[in-house]
Coordinates of C-alpha atoms in Angstrom, one line a residue:
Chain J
X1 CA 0.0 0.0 0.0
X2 CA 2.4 2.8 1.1
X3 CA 4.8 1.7 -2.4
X4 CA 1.5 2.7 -4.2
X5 CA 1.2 6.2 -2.4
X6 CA 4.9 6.4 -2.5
X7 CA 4.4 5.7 -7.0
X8 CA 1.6 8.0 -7.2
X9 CA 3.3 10.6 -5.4
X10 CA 6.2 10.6 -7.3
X11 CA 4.2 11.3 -10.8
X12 CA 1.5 13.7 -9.1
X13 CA 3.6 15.4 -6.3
X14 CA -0.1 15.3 -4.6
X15 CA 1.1 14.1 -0.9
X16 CA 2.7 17.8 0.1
X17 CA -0.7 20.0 -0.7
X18 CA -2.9 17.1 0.5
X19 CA -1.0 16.7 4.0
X20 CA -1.0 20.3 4.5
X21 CA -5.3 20.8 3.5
X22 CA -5.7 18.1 6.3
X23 CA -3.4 19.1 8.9
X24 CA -4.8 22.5 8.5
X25 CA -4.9 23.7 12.4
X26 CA -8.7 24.3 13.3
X27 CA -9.0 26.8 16.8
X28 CA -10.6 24.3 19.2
X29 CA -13.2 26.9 20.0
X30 CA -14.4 26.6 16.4
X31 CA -13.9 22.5 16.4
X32 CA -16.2 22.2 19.4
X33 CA -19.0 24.6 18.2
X34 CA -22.0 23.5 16.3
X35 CA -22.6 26.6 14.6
X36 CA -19.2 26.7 12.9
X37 CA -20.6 22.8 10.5
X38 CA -23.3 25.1 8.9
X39 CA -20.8 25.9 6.0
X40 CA -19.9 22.5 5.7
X41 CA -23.3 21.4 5.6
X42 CA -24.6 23.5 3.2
X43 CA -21.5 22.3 1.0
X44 CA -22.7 18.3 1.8
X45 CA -26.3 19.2 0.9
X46 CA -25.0 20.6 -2.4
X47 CA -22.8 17.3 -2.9
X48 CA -26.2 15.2 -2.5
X49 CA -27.8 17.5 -4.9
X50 CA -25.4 17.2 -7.6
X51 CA -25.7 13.5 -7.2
X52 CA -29.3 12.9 -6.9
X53 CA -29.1 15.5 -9.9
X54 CA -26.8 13.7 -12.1
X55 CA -28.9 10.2 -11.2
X56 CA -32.3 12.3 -12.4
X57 CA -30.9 13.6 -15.5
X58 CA -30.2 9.9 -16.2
X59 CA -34.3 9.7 -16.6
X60 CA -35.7 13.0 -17.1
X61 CA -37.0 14.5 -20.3
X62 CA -36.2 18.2 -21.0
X63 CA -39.6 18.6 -23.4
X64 CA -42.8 20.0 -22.4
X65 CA -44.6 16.6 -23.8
X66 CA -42.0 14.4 -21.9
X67 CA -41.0 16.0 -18.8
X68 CA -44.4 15.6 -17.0
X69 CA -44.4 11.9 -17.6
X70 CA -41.0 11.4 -16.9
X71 CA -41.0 12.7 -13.6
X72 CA -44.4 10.9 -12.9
X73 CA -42.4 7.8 -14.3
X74 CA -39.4 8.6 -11.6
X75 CA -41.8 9.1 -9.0
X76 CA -43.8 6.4 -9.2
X77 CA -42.7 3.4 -11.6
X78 CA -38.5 3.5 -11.5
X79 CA -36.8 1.7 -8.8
X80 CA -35.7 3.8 -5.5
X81 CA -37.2 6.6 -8.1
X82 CA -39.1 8.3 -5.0
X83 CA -35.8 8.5 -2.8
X84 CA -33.8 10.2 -5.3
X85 CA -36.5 12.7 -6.0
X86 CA -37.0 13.1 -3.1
X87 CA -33.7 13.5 -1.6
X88 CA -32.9 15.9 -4.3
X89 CA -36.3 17.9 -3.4
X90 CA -36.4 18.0 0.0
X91 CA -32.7 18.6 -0.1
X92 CA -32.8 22.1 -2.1
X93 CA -34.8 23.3 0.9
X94 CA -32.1 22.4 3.4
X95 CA -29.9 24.2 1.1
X96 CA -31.7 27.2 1.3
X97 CA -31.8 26.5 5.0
X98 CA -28.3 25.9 6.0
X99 CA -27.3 28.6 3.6
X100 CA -29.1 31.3 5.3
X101 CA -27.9 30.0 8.9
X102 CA -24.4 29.8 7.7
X103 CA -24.9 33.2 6.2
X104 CA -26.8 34.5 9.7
X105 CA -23.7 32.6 11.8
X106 CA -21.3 34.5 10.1
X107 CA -23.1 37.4 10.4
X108 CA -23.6 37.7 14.1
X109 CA -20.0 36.9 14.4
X110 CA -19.0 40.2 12.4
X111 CA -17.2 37.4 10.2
X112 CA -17.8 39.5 6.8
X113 CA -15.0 42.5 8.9
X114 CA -11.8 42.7 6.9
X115 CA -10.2 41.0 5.9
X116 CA -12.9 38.4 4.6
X117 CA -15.3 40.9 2.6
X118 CA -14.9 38.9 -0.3
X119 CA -15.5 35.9 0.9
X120 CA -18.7 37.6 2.2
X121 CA -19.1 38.2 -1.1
X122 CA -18.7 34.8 -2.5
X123 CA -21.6 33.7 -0.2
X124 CA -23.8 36.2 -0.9
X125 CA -23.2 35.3 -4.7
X126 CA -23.6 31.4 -3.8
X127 CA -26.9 32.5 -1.8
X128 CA -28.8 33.9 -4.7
X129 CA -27.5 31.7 -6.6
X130 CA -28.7 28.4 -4.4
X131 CA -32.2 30.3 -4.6
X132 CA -31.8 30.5 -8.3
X133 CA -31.3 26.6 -8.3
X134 CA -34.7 26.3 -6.4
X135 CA -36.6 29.2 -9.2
X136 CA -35.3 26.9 -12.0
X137 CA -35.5 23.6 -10.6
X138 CA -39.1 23.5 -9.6
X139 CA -40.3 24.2 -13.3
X140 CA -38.5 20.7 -14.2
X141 CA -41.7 18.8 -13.7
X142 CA -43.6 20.8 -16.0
X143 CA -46.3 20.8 -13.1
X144 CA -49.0 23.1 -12.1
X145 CA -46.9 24.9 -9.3
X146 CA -43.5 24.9 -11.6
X147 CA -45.6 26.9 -14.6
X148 CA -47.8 28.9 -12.6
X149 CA -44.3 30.0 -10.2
X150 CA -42.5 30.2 -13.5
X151 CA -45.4 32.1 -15.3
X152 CA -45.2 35.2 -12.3
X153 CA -41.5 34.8 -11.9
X154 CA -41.0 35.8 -15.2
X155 CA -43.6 38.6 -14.8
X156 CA -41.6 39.9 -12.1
X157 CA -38.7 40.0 -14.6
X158 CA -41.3 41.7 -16.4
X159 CA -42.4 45.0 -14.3
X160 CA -38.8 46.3 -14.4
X161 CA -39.4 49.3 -15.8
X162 CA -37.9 49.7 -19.5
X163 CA -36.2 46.9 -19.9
X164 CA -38.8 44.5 -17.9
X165 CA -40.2 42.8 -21.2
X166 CA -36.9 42.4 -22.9
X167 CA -35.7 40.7 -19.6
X168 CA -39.0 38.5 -19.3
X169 CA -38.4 37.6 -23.3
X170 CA -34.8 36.6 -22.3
X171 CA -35.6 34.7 -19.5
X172 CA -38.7 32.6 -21.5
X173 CA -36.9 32.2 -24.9
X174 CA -39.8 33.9 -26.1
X175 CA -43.2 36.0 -25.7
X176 CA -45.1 33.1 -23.9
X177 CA -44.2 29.9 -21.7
X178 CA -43.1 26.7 -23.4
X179 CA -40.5 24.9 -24.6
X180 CA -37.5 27.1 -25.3
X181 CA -38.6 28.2 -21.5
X182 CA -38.2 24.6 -20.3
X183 CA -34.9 24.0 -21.9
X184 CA -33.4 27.5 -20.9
X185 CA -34.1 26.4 -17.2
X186 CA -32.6 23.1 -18.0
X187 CA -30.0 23.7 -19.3
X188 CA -29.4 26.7 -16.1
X189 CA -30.2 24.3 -13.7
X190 CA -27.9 21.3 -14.8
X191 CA -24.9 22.9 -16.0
X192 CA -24.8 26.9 -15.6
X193 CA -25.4 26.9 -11.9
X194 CA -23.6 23.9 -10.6
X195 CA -20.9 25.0 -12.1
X196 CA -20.9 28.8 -11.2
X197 CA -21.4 27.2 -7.4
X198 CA -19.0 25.1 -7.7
X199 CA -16.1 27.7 -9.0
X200 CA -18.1 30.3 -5.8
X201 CA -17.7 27.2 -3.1
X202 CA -13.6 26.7 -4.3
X203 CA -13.2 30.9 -3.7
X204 CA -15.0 30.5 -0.4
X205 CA -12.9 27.8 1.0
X206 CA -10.0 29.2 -0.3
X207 CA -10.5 32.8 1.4
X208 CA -11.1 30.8 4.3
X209 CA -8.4 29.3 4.8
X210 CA -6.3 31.8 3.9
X211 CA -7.0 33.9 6.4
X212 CA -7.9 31.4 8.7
X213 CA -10.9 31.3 10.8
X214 CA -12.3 35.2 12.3
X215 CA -11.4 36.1 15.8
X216 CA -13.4 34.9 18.4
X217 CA -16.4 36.9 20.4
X218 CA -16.5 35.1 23.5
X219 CA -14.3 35.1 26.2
X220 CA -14.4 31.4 26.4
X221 CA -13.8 31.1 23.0
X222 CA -10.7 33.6 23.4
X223 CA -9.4 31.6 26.1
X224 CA -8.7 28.7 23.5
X225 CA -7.8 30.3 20.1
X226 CA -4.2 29.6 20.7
X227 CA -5.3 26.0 21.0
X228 CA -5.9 23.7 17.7
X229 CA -7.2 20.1 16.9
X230 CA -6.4 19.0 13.0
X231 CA -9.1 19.8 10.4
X232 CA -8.3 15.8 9.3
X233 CA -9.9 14.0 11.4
X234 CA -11.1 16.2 14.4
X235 CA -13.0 18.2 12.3
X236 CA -13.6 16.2 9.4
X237 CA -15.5 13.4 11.6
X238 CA -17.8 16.3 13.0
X239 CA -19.1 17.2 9.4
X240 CA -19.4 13.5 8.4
X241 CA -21.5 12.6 11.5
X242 CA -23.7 16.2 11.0
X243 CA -23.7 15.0 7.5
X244 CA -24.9 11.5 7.8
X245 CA -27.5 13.0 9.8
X246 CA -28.8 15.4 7.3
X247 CA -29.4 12.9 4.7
X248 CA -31.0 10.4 7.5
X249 CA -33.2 13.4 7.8
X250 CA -33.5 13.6 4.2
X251 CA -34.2 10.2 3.9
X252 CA -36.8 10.3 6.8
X253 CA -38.8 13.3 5.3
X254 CA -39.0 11.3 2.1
X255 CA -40.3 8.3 3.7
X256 CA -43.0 10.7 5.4
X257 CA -44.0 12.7 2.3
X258 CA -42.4 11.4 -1.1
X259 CA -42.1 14.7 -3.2
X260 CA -45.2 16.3 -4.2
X261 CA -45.9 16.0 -8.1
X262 CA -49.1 17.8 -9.5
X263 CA -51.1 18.1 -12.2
X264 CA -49.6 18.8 -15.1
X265 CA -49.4 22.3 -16.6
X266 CA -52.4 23.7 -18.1
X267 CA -52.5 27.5 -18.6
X268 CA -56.4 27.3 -18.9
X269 CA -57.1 26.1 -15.0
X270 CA -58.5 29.4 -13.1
X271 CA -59.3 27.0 -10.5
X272 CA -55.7 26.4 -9.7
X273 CA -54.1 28.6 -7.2
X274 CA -50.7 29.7 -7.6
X275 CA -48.1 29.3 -4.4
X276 CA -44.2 29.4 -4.6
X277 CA -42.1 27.3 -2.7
X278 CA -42.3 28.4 0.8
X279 CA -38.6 30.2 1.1
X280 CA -40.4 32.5 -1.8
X281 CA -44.1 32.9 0.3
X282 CA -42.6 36.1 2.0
X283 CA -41.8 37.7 -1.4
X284 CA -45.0 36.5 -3.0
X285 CA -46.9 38.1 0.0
X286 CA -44.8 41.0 -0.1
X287 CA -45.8 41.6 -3.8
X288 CA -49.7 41.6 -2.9
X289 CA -48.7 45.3 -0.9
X290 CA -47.5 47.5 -4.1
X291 CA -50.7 48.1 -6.1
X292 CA -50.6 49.8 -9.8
X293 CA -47.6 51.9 -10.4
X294 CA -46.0 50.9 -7.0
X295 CA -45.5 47.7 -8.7
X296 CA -41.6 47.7 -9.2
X297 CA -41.3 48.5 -5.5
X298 CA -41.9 45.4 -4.5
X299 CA -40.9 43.5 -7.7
X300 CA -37.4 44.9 -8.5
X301 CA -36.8 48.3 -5.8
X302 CA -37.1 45.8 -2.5
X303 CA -35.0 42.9 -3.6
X304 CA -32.5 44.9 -5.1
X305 CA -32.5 47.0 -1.8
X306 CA -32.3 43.8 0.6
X307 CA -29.2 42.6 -2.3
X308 CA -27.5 45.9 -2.4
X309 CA -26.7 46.0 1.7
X310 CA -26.0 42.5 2.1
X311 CA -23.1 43.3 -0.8
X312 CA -22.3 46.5 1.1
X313 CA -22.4 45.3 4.5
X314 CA -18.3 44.5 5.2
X315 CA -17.7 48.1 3.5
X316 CA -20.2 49.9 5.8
X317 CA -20.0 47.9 8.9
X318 CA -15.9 49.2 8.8
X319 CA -16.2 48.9 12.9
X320 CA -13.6 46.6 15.4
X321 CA -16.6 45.7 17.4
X322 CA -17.3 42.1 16.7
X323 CA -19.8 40.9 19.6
X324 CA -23.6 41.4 18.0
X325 CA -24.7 42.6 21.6
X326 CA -22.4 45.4 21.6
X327 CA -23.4 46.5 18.1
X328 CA -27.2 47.2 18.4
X329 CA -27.8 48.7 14.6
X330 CA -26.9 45.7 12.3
X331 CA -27.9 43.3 15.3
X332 CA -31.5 44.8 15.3
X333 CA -31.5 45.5 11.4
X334 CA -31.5 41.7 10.9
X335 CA -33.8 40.9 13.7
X336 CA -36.1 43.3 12.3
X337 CA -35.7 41.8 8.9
X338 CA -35.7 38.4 10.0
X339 CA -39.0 39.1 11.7
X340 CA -40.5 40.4 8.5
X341 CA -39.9 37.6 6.7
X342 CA -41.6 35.2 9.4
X343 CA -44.5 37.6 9.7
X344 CA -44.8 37.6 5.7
X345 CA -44.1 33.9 5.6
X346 CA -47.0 33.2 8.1
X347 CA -49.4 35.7 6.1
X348 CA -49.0 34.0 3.2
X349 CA -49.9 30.2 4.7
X350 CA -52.8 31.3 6.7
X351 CA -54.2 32.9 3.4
X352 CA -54.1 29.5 1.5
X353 CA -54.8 27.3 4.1
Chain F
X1 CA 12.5 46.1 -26.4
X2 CA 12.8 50.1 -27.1
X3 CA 14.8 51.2 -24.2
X4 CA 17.4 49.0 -25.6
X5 CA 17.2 50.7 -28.7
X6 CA 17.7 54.2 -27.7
X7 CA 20.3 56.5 -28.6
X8 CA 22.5 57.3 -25.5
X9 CA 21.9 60.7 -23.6
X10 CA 24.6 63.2 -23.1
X11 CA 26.4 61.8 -20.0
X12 CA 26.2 65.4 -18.3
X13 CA 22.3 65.2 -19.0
X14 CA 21.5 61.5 -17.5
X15 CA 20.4 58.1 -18.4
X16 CA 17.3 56.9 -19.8
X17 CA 14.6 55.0 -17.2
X18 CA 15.2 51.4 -18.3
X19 CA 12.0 50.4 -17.4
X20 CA 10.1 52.9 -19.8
X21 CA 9.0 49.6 -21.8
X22 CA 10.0 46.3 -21.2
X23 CA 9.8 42.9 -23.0
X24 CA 7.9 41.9 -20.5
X25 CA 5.8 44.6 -20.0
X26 CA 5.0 44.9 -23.6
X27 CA 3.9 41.0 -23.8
X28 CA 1.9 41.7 -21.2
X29 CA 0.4 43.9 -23.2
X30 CA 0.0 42.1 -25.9
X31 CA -1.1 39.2 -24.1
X32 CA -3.8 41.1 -22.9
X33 CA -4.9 42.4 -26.1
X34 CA -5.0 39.0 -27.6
X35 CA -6.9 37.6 -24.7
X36 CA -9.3 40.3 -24.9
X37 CA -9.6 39.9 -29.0
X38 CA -10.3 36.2 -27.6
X39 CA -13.1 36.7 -25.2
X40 CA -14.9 39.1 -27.3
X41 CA -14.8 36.5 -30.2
X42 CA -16.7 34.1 -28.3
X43 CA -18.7 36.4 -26.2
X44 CA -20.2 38.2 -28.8
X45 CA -21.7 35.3 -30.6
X46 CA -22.5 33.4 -27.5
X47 CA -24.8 36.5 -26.6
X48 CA -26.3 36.8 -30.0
X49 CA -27.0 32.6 -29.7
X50 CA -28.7 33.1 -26.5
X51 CA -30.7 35.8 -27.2
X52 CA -32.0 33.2 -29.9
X53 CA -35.3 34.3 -31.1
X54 CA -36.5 35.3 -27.9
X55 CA -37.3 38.9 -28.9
X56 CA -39.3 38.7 -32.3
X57 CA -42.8 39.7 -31.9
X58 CA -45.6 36.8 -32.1
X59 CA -48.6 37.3 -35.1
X60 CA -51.6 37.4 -33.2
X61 CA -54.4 35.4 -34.7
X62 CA -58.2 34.7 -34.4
X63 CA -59.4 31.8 -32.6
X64 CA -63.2 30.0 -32.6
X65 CA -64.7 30.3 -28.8
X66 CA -68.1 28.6 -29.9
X67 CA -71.5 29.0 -31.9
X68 CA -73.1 32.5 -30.8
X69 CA -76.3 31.2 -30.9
X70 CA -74.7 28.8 -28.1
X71 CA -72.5 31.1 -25.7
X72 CA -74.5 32.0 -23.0
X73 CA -74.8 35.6 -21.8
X74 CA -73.7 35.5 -18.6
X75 CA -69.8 35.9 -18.0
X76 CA -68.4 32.4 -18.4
X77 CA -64.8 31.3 -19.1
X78 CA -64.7 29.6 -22.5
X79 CA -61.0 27.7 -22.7
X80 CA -59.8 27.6 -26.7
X81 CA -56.8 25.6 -28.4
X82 CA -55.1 26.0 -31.7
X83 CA -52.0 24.9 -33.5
X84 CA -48.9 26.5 -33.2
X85 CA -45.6 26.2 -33.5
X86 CA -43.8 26.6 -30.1
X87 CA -39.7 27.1 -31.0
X88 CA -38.9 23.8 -32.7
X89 CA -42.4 21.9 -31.3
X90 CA -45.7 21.4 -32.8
X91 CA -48.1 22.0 -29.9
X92 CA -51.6 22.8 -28.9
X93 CA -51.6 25.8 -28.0
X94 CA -54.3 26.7 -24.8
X95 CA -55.6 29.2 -23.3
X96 CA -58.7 30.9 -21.5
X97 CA -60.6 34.1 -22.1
X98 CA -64.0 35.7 -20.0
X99 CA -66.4 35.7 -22.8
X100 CA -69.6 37.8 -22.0
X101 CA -72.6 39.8 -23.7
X102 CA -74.9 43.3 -21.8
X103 CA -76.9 43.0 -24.4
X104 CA -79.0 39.9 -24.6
X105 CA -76.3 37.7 -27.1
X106 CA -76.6 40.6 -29.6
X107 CA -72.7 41.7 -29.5
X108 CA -70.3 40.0 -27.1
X109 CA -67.0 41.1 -25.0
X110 CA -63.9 39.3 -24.6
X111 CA -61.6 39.3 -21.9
X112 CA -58.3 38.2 -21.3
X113 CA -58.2 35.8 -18.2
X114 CA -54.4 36.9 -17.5
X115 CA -54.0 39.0 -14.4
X116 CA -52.6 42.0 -15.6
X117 CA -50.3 42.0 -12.4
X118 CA -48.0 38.9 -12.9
X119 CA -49.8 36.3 -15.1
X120 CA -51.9 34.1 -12.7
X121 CA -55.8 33.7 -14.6
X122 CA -58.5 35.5 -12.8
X123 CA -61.2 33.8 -11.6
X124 CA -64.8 35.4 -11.9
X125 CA -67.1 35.4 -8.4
X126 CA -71.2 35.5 -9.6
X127 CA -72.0 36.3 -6.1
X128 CA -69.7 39.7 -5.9
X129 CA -69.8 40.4 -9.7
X130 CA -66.0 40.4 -10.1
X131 CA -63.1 39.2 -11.5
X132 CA -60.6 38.1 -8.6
X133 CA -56.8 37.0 -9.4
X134 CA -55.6 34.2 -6.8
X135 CA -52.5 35.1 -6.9
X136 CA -52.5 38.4 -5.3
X137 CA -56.0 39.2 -4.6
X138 CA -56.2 41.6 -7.4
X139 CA -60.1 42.6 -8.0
X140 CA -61.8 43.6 -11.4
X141 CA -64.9 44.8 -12.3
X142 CA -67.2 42.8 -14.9
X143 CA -65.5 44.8 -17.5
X144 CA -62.1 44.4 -16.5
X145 CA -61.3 47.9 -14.8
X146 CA -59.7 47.4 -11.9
X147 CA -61.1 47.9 -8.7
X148 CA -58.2 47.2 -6.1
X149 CA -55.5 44.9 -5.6
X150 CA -52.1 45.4 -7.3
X151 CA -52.8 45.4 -11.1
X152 CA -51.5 47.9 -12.6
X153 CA -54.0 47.7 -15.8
X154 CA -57.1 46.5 -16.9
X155 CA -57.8 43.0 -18.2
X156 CA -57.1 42.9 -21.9
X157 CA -60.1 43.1 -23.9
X158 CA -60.2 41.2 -26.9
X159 CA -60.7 42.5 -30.5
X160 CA -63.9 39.5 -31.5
X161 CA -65.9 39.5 -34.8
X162 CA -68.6 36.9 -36.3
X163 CA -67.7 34.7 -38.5
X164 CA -70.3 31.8 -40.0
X165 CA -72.2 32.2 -37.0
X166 CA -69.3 31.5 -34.4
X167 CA -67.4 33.9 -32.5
X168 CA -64.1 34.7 -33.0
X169 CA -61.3 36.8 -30.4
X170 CA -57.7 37.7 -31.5
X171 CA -55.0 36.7 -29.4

């Protein structure tokens, strides 16, 4: 075994950069703290995406006569169909999930202060664009809820002033739904964005390291910064158990519920009521506020707003102070926000239910 | 490159920089340039091939929503489908439109069921006499005006004609 290593290494000079990634020297305060496996976790939950995502694509049909059936056929006919479904659906909302908590840690840890804006940055980028995974995955189906979300998502597109039917146009392949939409999102889903997230996760983790981990905000935690465990397999081991217990989770949620498929699109059904997945429910309930000309407030002026100070946020937060209880401004800001969003979200179920 | 090239100063007046251009420098430069040349070469292409034909404009055309003798007067949501070529794909094309008449069956009025805030088809309430959008609880009066809500406009009202006794609407 070690003459193997010893013959690879020789032709690949792979053992010096590999040692030195594992022995990487994790602060103990971060090793024994739960809140610092959200990144990782998010970056496991992408993993089982892209390969309950390569597995689909092995069945799926990207045309709007074929897709329909052959996520019915996944769900229902093919072998362990409903686990990969639903692993891969049920697993784009714990990426939306662990995201935003990885994003909120960070946040209430003043994590984004310099030197790290960028790799602020870099999440922010990865955030949208794990919520631009979920906008073009749940069309896939060719289902009521994928064309009806799909239909007012690119309507939103559509109320930017000027250039809003040039962007809609851009976005459908055309004036109305159908099946230059279908493959546009296909083709975004499967190869654009897994690889843009990809390239995005490689930055991240490479900012990271490079500057290491940000300082510490308790006194506890100070107390053992000079102290380190090795990120292989101290740390390592933590992800894989957190890990293996996301996609036991996963796994269980599927069991409960397999992923829900509905009837298939048909732009004639007024019956049907339109409802977004639920991380977009504040958004869509936010929209319902902004009558007539006010429109692009909540369409475009809002989410552009919320966008714009997340990106600004390392470059006007410029402060030492890192403990969120001594900085009562962006502390309360996102309390307030988060509140918002729960109030919105809730607003939004108890008018469907 | 250049600075080698030079004709010597005066030694009383002093020496040229050495670093005005370098070989390096001016690969640089050049490599820049020609990797610049390259990305626009398949940028601009790539752009034009994505656009596609996303932006020409759609014919409208006139579709059959029934016998008027037939259509009743009251406002009732007729659902059509005709032919049409979506991209590379022969489909069936659907849709829905409010078809109503104020005067007895004599002349008839069309409406568009699409909300004319972000797409979702109105639905229309007898009780309340109006048109209500599911979506975002946009409200419309029997002729499409709005009455609250978000929309911005009225329903579109469809141009409609008779044609061998059935009605026609342009969409």
């Amino acid at each position: 075994m070690k003459h193997i290593f010893q013959w690879i290494d020789e032709r690949t000079g792979l053992s010096g950069p590999v040692r030195d990634f594992l022995n990487y020297p994790v602060p103990k305060y971060v090793h024994r703290n739960f809140l610092y496996t959200l990144g990782g976790m998010t970056l496991v939950a992408f993993l089982l995406q892209v390969v309950t995502g390569i597995l689909l694509a092995f069945y799926y049909d990207p045309s709007t006569e074929g897709a329909y059936n052959s996520v019915d056929y996944i769900s229902y006919q093919l072998p362990l169909g409903w686990l990969v479904r639903g692993i891969h659906h049920y697993g784009a909302s714990a990426m939306v999930i662990l995201a935003s908590l990885h994003m909120l840690r960070t946040y209430y840890f003043s994590a984004y202060k310099r030197p790290r804006e960028l790799n602020w940055l870099t999440g922010v980028m990865l955030l949208f664009l794990v919520l631009s995974f979920g906008f073009t995955g749940y069309l896939l189906p060719w289902d009521q809820k994928g064309y009806w979300a799909t239909k007012v998502g690119t309507e939103i597109a559509g109320s930017v002033p000027l250039v809003g039917n040039v962007l809609m146009r851009l976005m459908r392949g055309g004036a109305t739904l159908g099946q230059a939409t279908l493959t546009r999102f296909y083709a975004g889903h499967i190869l654009l964005l897994p690889t843009s997230v990809a390239l995005l996760v490689v930055a991240h983790i490479f900012q990271m390291r490079f500057h290491g981990m940000a300082p510490a905000i308790t006194k506890k935690a100070q107390s053992q910064a000079k102290i380190f465990v090795p990120f292989f397999p101290q740390w390592v081991i933590t992800d894989t158990l957190v890990g293996l217990g996301l996609l036991a989770l996963l796994v269980a949620m599927t069991w409960a519920n397999h992923a829900p498929l509905e009837y298939p699109a048909d732009p004639t059904r007024s019956d049907y009521v339109p409802r977004p997945e639920w991380y977009f429910l504040f958004y869509f309930q936010l929209l319902k506020y902004f009558p007539g000309v006010l429109e692009p407030v909540a369409t475009i002026i809002i989410p552009l707003f919320l966008f714009g100070s997340m990106v600004l946020l390392p470059f006007v937060d410029r402060s030492e102070e890192r403990r969120p209880w001594r900085k009562p401004v962006t502390t309360l800001v996102s309390i307030f926000y988060i509140v918002v969003i729960v109030i919105f979200t809730i607003l939004a179920m108890a008018a469907y239910a | 490159m250049a600075a080698s090239k030079l004709p010597p100063l005066p030694s009383d007046k002093g020496v040229w920089d050495d670093h005005a251009i370098t070989r390096r420098g001016f690969l640089e430069a050049v490599f820049g340039v020609l990797a610049g040349i390259g990305a626009l070469l398949v940028a601009i292409p790539s752009v034009r091939f994505l656009v596609g034909n996303s932006l020409e404009s759609s014919a409208t055309k006139w579709v059959e929503l029934g016998k008027v003798a037939d259509l009743p007067t009251a406002v009732t949501q007729v659902s059509y489908s005709t032919r049409a070529t979506d991209a590379w794909r022969e489909v069936t094309q659907r849709g829905t439109v409010y078809v109503s008449s104020a005067d007895g069956g004599a002349t008839f009025s069309v409406l568009d069921g699409t909300c004319t805030h972000l797409g979702c088809i109105v639905q229309w309430n007898e009780r309340d006499g109006q048109f209500v959008c599911p979506c975002h609880s946009g409200h419309f009066t029997r002729e499409g005006e709005v009455i609250s809500g978000p929309p911005p406009h009225r329903l579109r009202q469809l141009a409609v004609k008779v044609k061998d006794g059935a009605l026609l609407a342009e969409i």
